[in-house]
Amino acid sequence: MPGDLCIAFIGGGNMARSLIGGLLHKGFAATRIHVADPSAAQLELLRQHYSVHTTSDNANAVQSTQMVVFAVKPQAFRDAVRPLAAALTKTRPLIISIAAGIAEPDIRRWLGYDAAIVRVMPNTPALHSAGAAALYANHFVSVEQRVLAENLFKAVGIALWVDDERHMDAITAVSGSGPAYFFLLMEILEAAAGELGLPPEIACKLVQQTAYGAARMALESKEDAATLRKQVTSPGGTTAAALSVLQEAQLRGIFLRALTAARDRGAELSREFGRESA
Ligand SMILES: NC(=O)c1ccc[n+]([C@@H]2O[C@H](COP(=O)([O-])OP(=O)(O)OC[C@H]3O[C@@H](n4cnc5c(N)ncnc54)[C@H](OP(=O)(O)O)[C@@H]3O)[C@@H](O)[C@H]2O)c1
C-alpha cells in the first residue's frame, strides 16, 4: 500500500474491524485510517484497539481519502451512500462495497457519477487473517486501484478477481455464508460424538482439529477434494460405512438446495435494497 494512501471506512462493525486489523498487521499506519459509525461504543472500541481516527460524521471520514470502504449492512447501504454523493463526486476515491446483494449499477446510480467501484464478497475468517474474498471491478477502476483493492483483502486472506458481477450471488452462497456451513457440520459432529458417549470437551477438540487438519490437507495437497476423500475411504471400512449413510440421505442434493437458497436470497436483497429503491 502506498505510504500516503488514506482509507475511510463507513461502518465500523465486524468486517471493517477485521480489515483494519489486517491492514495494521501489514504495517499500514493507523493515522491513515478513518472510520465513521453511528455508535459511540463502536467508535470507542476502534480507538482503543486500533488507534484509528473515528467520527460519527460520515462526510468527515471521507475527506481527502483515496479509498472509501462501505462496510454497512445491505439495508443501510443506500442511506449511507447518498448523502456522500456530492463530496465523493469532487474527490472521486475508489469505492469499495462489501455489502451482500448490493449491485454495482445501483451504487453508481446513488453516487450519480461514473464512480470507480470494486464490489467484494469477503468472509468472517478474515478476522483471523484466513479470509476468502472475491472481487469485481467496474470499467472505471484503474489498474492501480485494482492493486489497492486486492492488497486490502490480501492483508486478511486470499483475494480472487471475477470479471462477471453475476457470479457475486453464487460467491456469497459459497464463501460469504460458507463458514456457517462448516460450523454447523462441526456442531453436528460434536453432538453425534456426544450421542456415541464421548465427553464434550474431547469431542469438541477432536472435531476442531479434524476440521483444521482436513482443510490443511486440502490446501497443501495437489489432489482435489474428491481424490482426498477417496484416499481416506477404504472399501468396506468405517469411513465407507459413514459416507454411504450420507449418500443415502442425499447430502449433495441438500447442499445444492441450501446454496441455491443463499444465492437467491442475495438476488432478492439486491431487488429489495437496490434496483427497486430509487
Ligand atoms: N459478517 C460477515 O460474515 C460478512 C461476510 C461477507 C460480507 N459481509 C457484509 O459486510 C457488511 C458489514 O457486515 P458486518 O458484519 O461488519 O456488519 P455490522 O457488524 O453490523 O457493522 C455495520 C456497522 O455499520 C454501522 N452503520 C449503519 N448505518 C451506518 C451509516 N449510515 N453510516 C455509518 N455506519 C453505519 C452499524 O451501526 P448500527 O449497528 O448502529 O446500525 C454497524 O456498526 C454487510 O453488508 C455484509 O453483507 C459480512
Short mmCIF file of C-alpha atoms and ligand atoms in Angstrom, two decimals:
data_model
loop_
_atom_site.label_atom_id
_atom_site.label_comp_id
_atom_site.label_asym_id
_atom_site.label_seq_id
_atom_site.Cartn_x
_atom_site.Cartn_y
_atom_site.Cartn_z
CA MET A 1 0.00 0.00 0.00
CA PRO A 2 1.38 3.49 -0.85
CA GLY A 3 2.58 5.38 2.23
CA ASP A 4 0.37 8.42 1.53
CA LEU A 5 -2.86 6.45 1.00
CA CYS A 6 -5.77 7.30 3.32
CA ILE A 7 -8.69 4.91 3.69
CA ALA A 8 -12.16 5.67 5.09
CA PHE A 9 -14.49 3.01 6.43
CA ILE A 10 -18.19 3.81 6.52
CA GLY A 11 -19.45 1.40 9.18
CA GLY A 12 -17.08 0.14 11.87
CA GLY A 13 -18.59 -3.29 12.61
CA ASN A 14 -17.20 -6.83 12.37
CA MET A 15 -15.95 -6.80 8.79
CA ALA A 16 -14.47 -3.31 9.00
CA ARG A 17 -12.64 -4.27 12.19
CA SER A 18 -11.16 -7.40 10.60
CA LEU A 19 -9.95 -5.42 7.56
CA ILE A 20 -8.48 -2.69 9.79
CA GLY A 21 -6.75 -5.34 11.92
CA GLY A 22 -5.25 -6.88 8.76
CA LEU A 23 -4.04 -3.53 7.45
CA LEU A 24 -2.35 -2.65 10.75
CA HIS A 25 -0.78 -6.10 10.93
CA LYS A 26 0.75 -5.46 7.49
CA GLY A 27 2.27 -2.21 8.75
CA PHE A 28 -0.32 0.25 7.39
CA ALA A 29 -0.34 3.38 9.60
CA ALA A 30 -3.38 3.74 11.90
CA THR A 31 -3.22 7.51 11.34
CA ARG A 32 -4.21 6.93 7.69
CA ILE A 33 -7.43 5.10 8.61
CA HIS A 34 -10.69 6.98 9.26
CA VAL A 35 -13.78 5.16 10.49
CA ALA A 36 -17.34 6.51 10.70
CA ASP A 37 -20.07 4.74 12.65
CA PRO A 38 -23.21 5.97 14.43
CA SER A 39 -22.40 4.01 17.61
CA ALA A 40 -20.24 5.78 20.22
CA ALA A 41 -19.42 2.40 21.79
CA GLN A 42 -18.25 1.02 18.45
CA LEU A 43 -16.03 4.07 17.87
CA GLU A 44 -14.54 3.83 21.36
CA LEU A 45 -13.68 0.17 20.72
CA LEU A 46 -11.97 1.09 17.44
CA ARG A 47 -9.95 3.87 19.09
CA GLN A 48 -8.87 1.64 21.96
CA HIS A 49 -7.93 -1.39 19.86
CA TYR A 50 -6.57 0.21 16.72
CA SER A 51 -5.86 3.92 17.46
CA VAL A 52 -7.54 4.91 14.17
CA HIS A 53 -9.35 8.24 13.57
CA THR A 54 -13.03 7.87 14.41
CA THR A 55 -16.08 10.01 13.81
CA SER A 56 -19.85 9.76 13.82
CA ASP A 57 -19.91 12.06 10.77
CA ASN A 58 -19.55 10.09 7.51
CA ALA A 59 -18.73 13.20 5.47
CA ASN A 60 -15.87 13.98 7.83
CA ALA A 61 -14.40 10.48 7.37
CA VAL A 62 -14.26 10.62 3.57
CA GLN A 63 -12.49 13.99 3.34
CA SER A 64 -9.17 13.58 1.49
CA THR A 65 -9.27 9.78 1.30
CA GLN A 66 -8.40 7.86 -1.85
CA MET A 67 -10.39 4.75 -0.90
CA VAL A 68 -13.79 4.53 0.79
CA VAL A 69 -14.94 1.15 2.08
CA PHE A 70 -18.68 0.86 2.63
CA ALA A 71 -18.97 -1.77 5.38
CA VAL A 72 -22.62 -1.36 6.37
CA LYS A 73 -25.46 -3.88 6.13
CA PRO A 74 -27.28 -4.06 2.76
CA GLN A 75 -30.40 -2.44 4.23
CA ALA A 76 -28.37 0.57 5.44
CA PHE A 77 -26.35 0.92 2.24
CA ARG A 78 -28.34 3.39 0.17
CA ASP A 79 -28.81 5.79 3.10
CA ALA A 80 -25.09 5.65 3.81
CA VAL A 81 -24.05 6.35 0.20
CA ARG A 82 -26.49 9.01 -0.98
CA PRO A 83 -25.62 11.84 1.45
CA LEU A 84 -21.93 11.43 0.49
CA ALA A 85 -22.51 11.62 -3.28
CA ALA A 86 -21.73 15.34 -3.65
CA ALA A 87 -18.48 15.11 -1.67
CA LEU A 88 -17.33 11.93 -3.42
CA THR A 89 -18.09 13.40 -6.88
CA LYS A 90 -15.44 16.04 -6.14
CA THR A 91 -12.71 13.75 -4.79
CA ARG A 92 -13.51 10.57 -6.82
CA PRO A 93 -11.94 7.99 -4.50
CA LEU A 94 -12.05 4.25 -5.17
CA ILE A 95 -15.34 2.98 -3.76
CA ILE A 96 -15.32 -0.48 -2.20
CA SER A 97 -18.55 -2.22 -1.22
CA ILE A 98 -18.63 -5.39 0.84
CA ALA A 99 -22.42 -5.48 1.19
CA ALA A 100 -24.10 -8.70 0.12
CA GLY A 101 -26.51 -8.27 -2.78
CA ILE A 102 -25.93 -4.56 -3.47
CA ALA A 103 -25.16 -4.32 -7.19
CA GLU A 104 -22.57 -2.03 -8.74
CA PRO A 105 -25.04 -0.21 -11.07
CA ASP A 106 -27.16 0.72 -8.02
CA ILE A 107 -24.15 2.11 -6.14
CA ARG A 108 -23.14 4.11 -9.22
CA ARG A 109 -26.69 5.42 -9.62
CA TRP A 110 -26.83 6.52 -5.96
CA LEU A 111 -23.48 8.25 -6.31
CA GLY A 112 -24.58 9.96 -9.53
CA TYR A 113 -21.24 9.85 -11.38
CA ASP A 114 -19.04 7.27 -13.14
CA ALA A 115 -17.51 6.08 -9.90
CA ALA A 116 -14.68 3.55 -9.77
CA ILE A 117 -16.30 0.74 -7.77
CA VAL A 118 -14.99 -2.59 -6.56
CA ARG A 119 -17.63 -4.92 -5.19
CA VAL A 120 -16.25 -7.52 -2.79
CA MET A 121 -17.62 -10.56 -1.01
CA PRO A 122 -15.35 -11.25 1.99
CA ASN A 123 -15.98 -13.71 4.82
CA THR A 124 -15.54 -13.72 8.59
CA PRO A 125 -12.34 -15.83 8.84
CA ALA A 126 -10.79 -12.52 7.72
CA LEU A 127 -10.91 -11.82 11.47
CA HIS A 128 -8.10 -14.38 11.80
CA SER A 129 -6.27 -13.47 8.57
CA ALA A 130 -7.78 -16.53 6.89
CA GLY A 131 -10.47 -14.84 4.81
CA ALA A 132 -11.57 -15.69 1.28
CA ALA A 133 -12.65 -12.65 -0.74
CA ALA A 134 -13.89 -12.40 -4.32
CA LEU A 135 -13.61 -9.02 -6.06
CA TYR A 136 -15.35 -7.49 -9.07
CA ALA A 137 -14.24 -4.16 -10.57
CA ASN A 138 -16.30 -1.92 -12.88
CA HIS A 139 -14.86 -0.23 -16.03
CA PHE A 140 -13.88 2.91 -14.15
CA VAL A 141 -11.40 1.19 -11.84
CA SER A 142 -7.77 1.81 -12.87
CA VAL A 143 -5.02 -0.80 -12.74
CA GLU A 144 -3.51 0.98 -9.72
CA GLN A 145 -6.88 0.97 -7.93
CA ARG A 146 -7.26 -2.77 -8.61
CA VAL A 147 -3.94 -3.33 -6.88
CA LEU A 148 -5.04 -1.22 -3.88
CA ALA A 149 -8.30 -3.16 -3.54
CA GLU A 150 -6.56 -6.50 -3.89
CA ASN A 151 -3.95 -5.59 -1.29
CA LEU A 152 -6.62 -4.58 1.21
CA PHE A 153 -8.19 -8.04 1.11
CA LYS A 154 -4.88 -9.90 0.78
CA ALA A 155 -4.00 -8.38 4.16
CA VAL A 156 -6.61 -10.70 5.70
CA GLY A 157 -6.54 -13.79 3.46
CA ILE A 158 -6.86 -14.61 -0.22
CA ALA A 159 -8.35 -12.29 -2.85
CA LEU A 160 -9.62 -13.56 -6.21
CA TRP A 161 -10.99 -11.47 -9.10
CA VAL A 162 -14.11 -12.34 -11.08
CA ASP A 163 -14.93 -10.49 -14.29
CA ASP A 164 -18.70 -11.02 -14.21
CA GLU A 165 -20.72 -9.40 -11.43
CA ARG A 166 -23.41 -12.07 -11.84
CA HIS A 167 -21.08 -14.50 -10.03
CA MET A 168 -21.29 -12.46 -6.82
CA ASP A 169 -24.55 -14.00 -5.56
CA ALA A 170 -23.15 -17.52 -6.02
CA ILE A 171 -19.92 -16.46 -4.28
CA THR A 172 -21.97 -15.07 -1.41
CA ALA A 173 -23.63 -18.50 -1.15
CA VAL A 174 -20.33 -20.41 -1.27
CA SER A 175 -17.75 -18.42 0.70
CA GLY A 176 -19.64 -15.44 2.18
CA SER A 177 -22.05 -17.74 4.02
CA GLY A 178 -19.67 -20.72 3.87
CA PRO A 179 -18.14 -20.52 7.36
CA ALA A 180 -21.62 -21.15 8.81
CA TYR A 181 -21.92 -24.45 6.93
CA PHE A 182 -18.63 -25.68 8.38
CA PHE A 183 -19.62 -24.50 11.88
CA LEU A 184 -22.92 -26.36 11.51
CA LEU A 185 -21.11 -29.50 10.44
CA MET A 186 -18.78 -29.22 13.44
CA GLU A 187 -21.78 -28.67 15.72
CA ILE A 188 -23.48 -31.77 14.28
CA LEU A 189 -20.32 -33.90 14.62
CA GLU A 190 -19.81 -32.78 18.22
CA ALA A 191 -23.43 -33.61 19.10
CA ALA A 192 -23.19 -37.02 17.39
CA ALA A 193 -19.91 -37.73 19.20
CA GLY A 194 -21.74 -36.94 22.45
CA GLU A 195 -24.51 -39.40 21.50
CA LEU A 196 -21.79 -42.03 20.97
CA GLY A 197 -20.65 -41.42 24.55
CA LEU A 198 -17.63 -39.13 24.14
CA PRO A 199 -17.09 -36.40 26.77
CA PRO A 200 -17.99 -32.97 25.24
CA GLU A 201 -14.51 -31.41 25.67
CA ILE A 202 -12.85 -34.39 23.94
CA ALA A 203 -15.45 -34.37 21.15
CA CYS A 204 -15.03 -30.63 20.62
CA LYS A 205 -11.22 -30.75 20.40
CA LEU A 206 -11.22 -33.79 18.10
CA VAL A 207 -13.77 -32.19 15.76
CA GLN A 208 -11.96 -28.84 15.64
CA GLN A 209 -8.57 -30.39 14.94
CA THR A 210 -10.07 -32.73 12.33
CA ALA A 211 -11.66 -29.78 10.52
CA TYR A 212 -8.37 -27.87 10.65
CA GLY A 213 -6.38 -30.93 9.52
CA ALA A 214 -8.73 -31.67 6.62
CA ALA A 215 -8.59 -28.02 5.47
CA ARG A 216 -4.80 -28.04 5.66
CA MET A 217 -4.59 -31.28 3.70
CA ALA A 218 -6.88 -29.85 1.01
CA LEU A 219 -4.85 -26.62 0.84
CA GLU A 220 -1.44 -28.25 0.83
CA SER A 221 -2.17 -31.23 -1.41
CA LYS A 222 -2.18 -31.17 -5.20
CA GLU A 223 -5.18 -33.53 -5.19
CA ASP A 224 -8.77 -32.28 -5.35
CA ALA A 225 -11.27 -32.88 -2.53
CA ALA A 226 -12.88 -35.90 -4.22
CA THR A 227 -9.50 -37.64 -4.56
CA LEU A 228 -8.56 -36.88 -0.95
CA ARG A 229 -11.91 -38.31 0.18
CA LYS A 230 -11.36 -41.50 -1.84
CA GLN A 231 -7.83 -41.81 -0.42
CA VAL A 232 -9.15 -41.87 3.18
CA THR A 233 -12.05 -44.21 2.40
CA SER A 234 -11.04 -47.90 2.40
CA PRO A 235 -13.62 -50.16 0.72
CA GLY A 236 -15.69 -51.90 3.39
CA GLY A 237 -14.15 -49.75 6.15
CA THR A 238 -15.56 -47.41 8.80
CA THR A 239 -15.41 -44.23 6.68
CA ALA A 240 -17.18 -46.00 3.80
CA ALA A 241 -19.95 -47.05 6.20
CA ALA A 242 -20.46 -43.42 7.30
CA LEU A 243 -20.31 -41.98 3.77
CA SER A 244 -22.88 -44.43 2.42
CA VAL A 245 -25.37 -43.20 5.06
CA LEU A 246 -24.71 -39.58 3.98
CA GLN A 247 -25.11 -40.55 0.35
CA GLU A 248 -28.43 -42.30 1.03
CA ALA A 249 -29.60 -39.14 2.82
CA GLN A 250 -28.87 -37.17 -0.40
CA LEU A 251 -26.35 -34.84 1.25
CA ARG A 252 -25.19 -33.45 -2.10
CA GLY A 253 -28.74 -32.53 -3.09
CA ILE A 254 -29.33 -30.92 0.30
CA PHE A 255 -26.24 -28.74 -0.10
CA LEU A 256 -27.25 -27.78 -3.63
CA ARG A 257 -30.63 -26.67 -2.32
CA ALA A 258 -29.02 -24.76 0.55
CA LEU A 259 -26.57 -22.89 -1.69
CA THR A 260 -29.30 -22.15 -4.22
CA ALA A 261 -31.40 -20.63 -1.41
CA ALA A 262 -28.45 -18.46 -0.30
CA ARG A 263 -27.75 -17.33 -3.88
CA ASP A 264 -31.42 -16.49 -4.46
CA ARG A 265 -31.55 -14.54 -1.19
CA GLY A 266 -28.60 -12.47 -2.48
CA ALA A 267 -30.54 -11.68 -5.65
CA GLU A 268 -33.59 -10.84 -3.51
CA LEU A 269 -31.55 -8.44 -1.33
CA SER A 270 -30.41 -6.77 -4.50
CA ARG A 271 -34.02 -6.18 -5.61
CA GLU A 272 -35.16 -5.25 -2.10
CA PHE A 273 -32.42 -2.71 -1.28
CA GLY A 274 -31.07 -1.86 -4.73
CA ARG A 275 -32.85 -1.67 -8.07
CA GLU A 276 -36.36 -1.18 -6.71
CA SER A 277 -35.39 1.57 -4.29
CA ALA A 278 -34.90 4.75 -6.24
N1 LIG B 1 -20.06 -10.60 8.72
C1 LIG B 1 -20.00 -11.42 7.66
O1 LIG B 1 -19.90 -12.65 7.77
C2 LIG B 1 -19.98 -10.87 6.30
C3 LIG B 1 -19.49 -11.65 5.25
C4 LIG B 1 -19.47 -11.10 3.98
C5 LIG B 1 -19.96 -9.81 3.76
N2 LIG B 1 -20.46 -9.11 4.81
C6 LIG B 1 -21.02 -7.79 4.53
O2 LIG B 1 -20.30 -6.83 5.27
C7 LIG B 1 -21.16 -5.75 5.61
C8 LIG B 1 -20.91 -5.39 7.05
O3 LIG B 1 -21.20 -6.53 7.85
P1 LIG B 1 -20.79 -6.58 9.38
O4 LIG B 1 -20.97 -7.98 9.82
O5 LIG B 1 -19.49 -5.88 9.59
O6 LIG B 1 -21.97 -5.66 9.99
P2 LIG B 1 -22.00 -4.92 11.39
O7 LIG B 1 -21.12 -5.58 12.37
O8 LIG B 1 -23.46 -4.71 11.73
O9 LIG B 1 -21.35 -3.49 11.05
C9 LIG B 1 -22.00 -2.49 10.33
C10 LIG B 1 -21.81 -1.18 11.08
O10 LIG B 1 -22.26 -0.11 10.26
C11 LIG B 1 -22.93 0.82 11.08
N3 LIG B 1 -23.79 1.67 10.26
C12 LIG B 1 -25.11 1.51 9.96
N4 LIG B 1 -25.54 2.54 9.20
C13 LIG B 1 -24.47 3.35 9.01
C14 LIG B 1 -24.28 4.57 8.30
N5 LIG B 1 -25.27 5.16 7.62
N6 LIG B 1 -23.05 5.12 8.32
C15 LIG B 1 -22.03 4.56 9.01
N7 LIG B 1 -22.16 3.40 9.69
C16 LIG B 1 -23.36 2.81 9.69
C17 LIG B 1 -23.67 -0.07 12.04
O11 LIG B 1 -24.12 0.66 13.16
P3 LIG B 1 -25.50 0.18 13.87
O12 LIG B 1 -25.28 -1.22 14.30
O13 LIG B 1 -25.64 1.16 14.99
O14 LIG B 1 -26.57 0.30 12.82
C18 LIG B 1 -22.62 -1.10 12.38
O15 LIG B 1 -21.79 -0.66 13.44
C19 LIG B 1 -22.58 -6.21 5.31
O16 LIG B 1 -23.10 -5.51 4.19
C20 LIG B 1 -22.48 -7.67 5.00
O17 LIG B 1 -23.36 -8.05 3.93
C21 LIG B 1 -20.46 -9.59 6.06
#
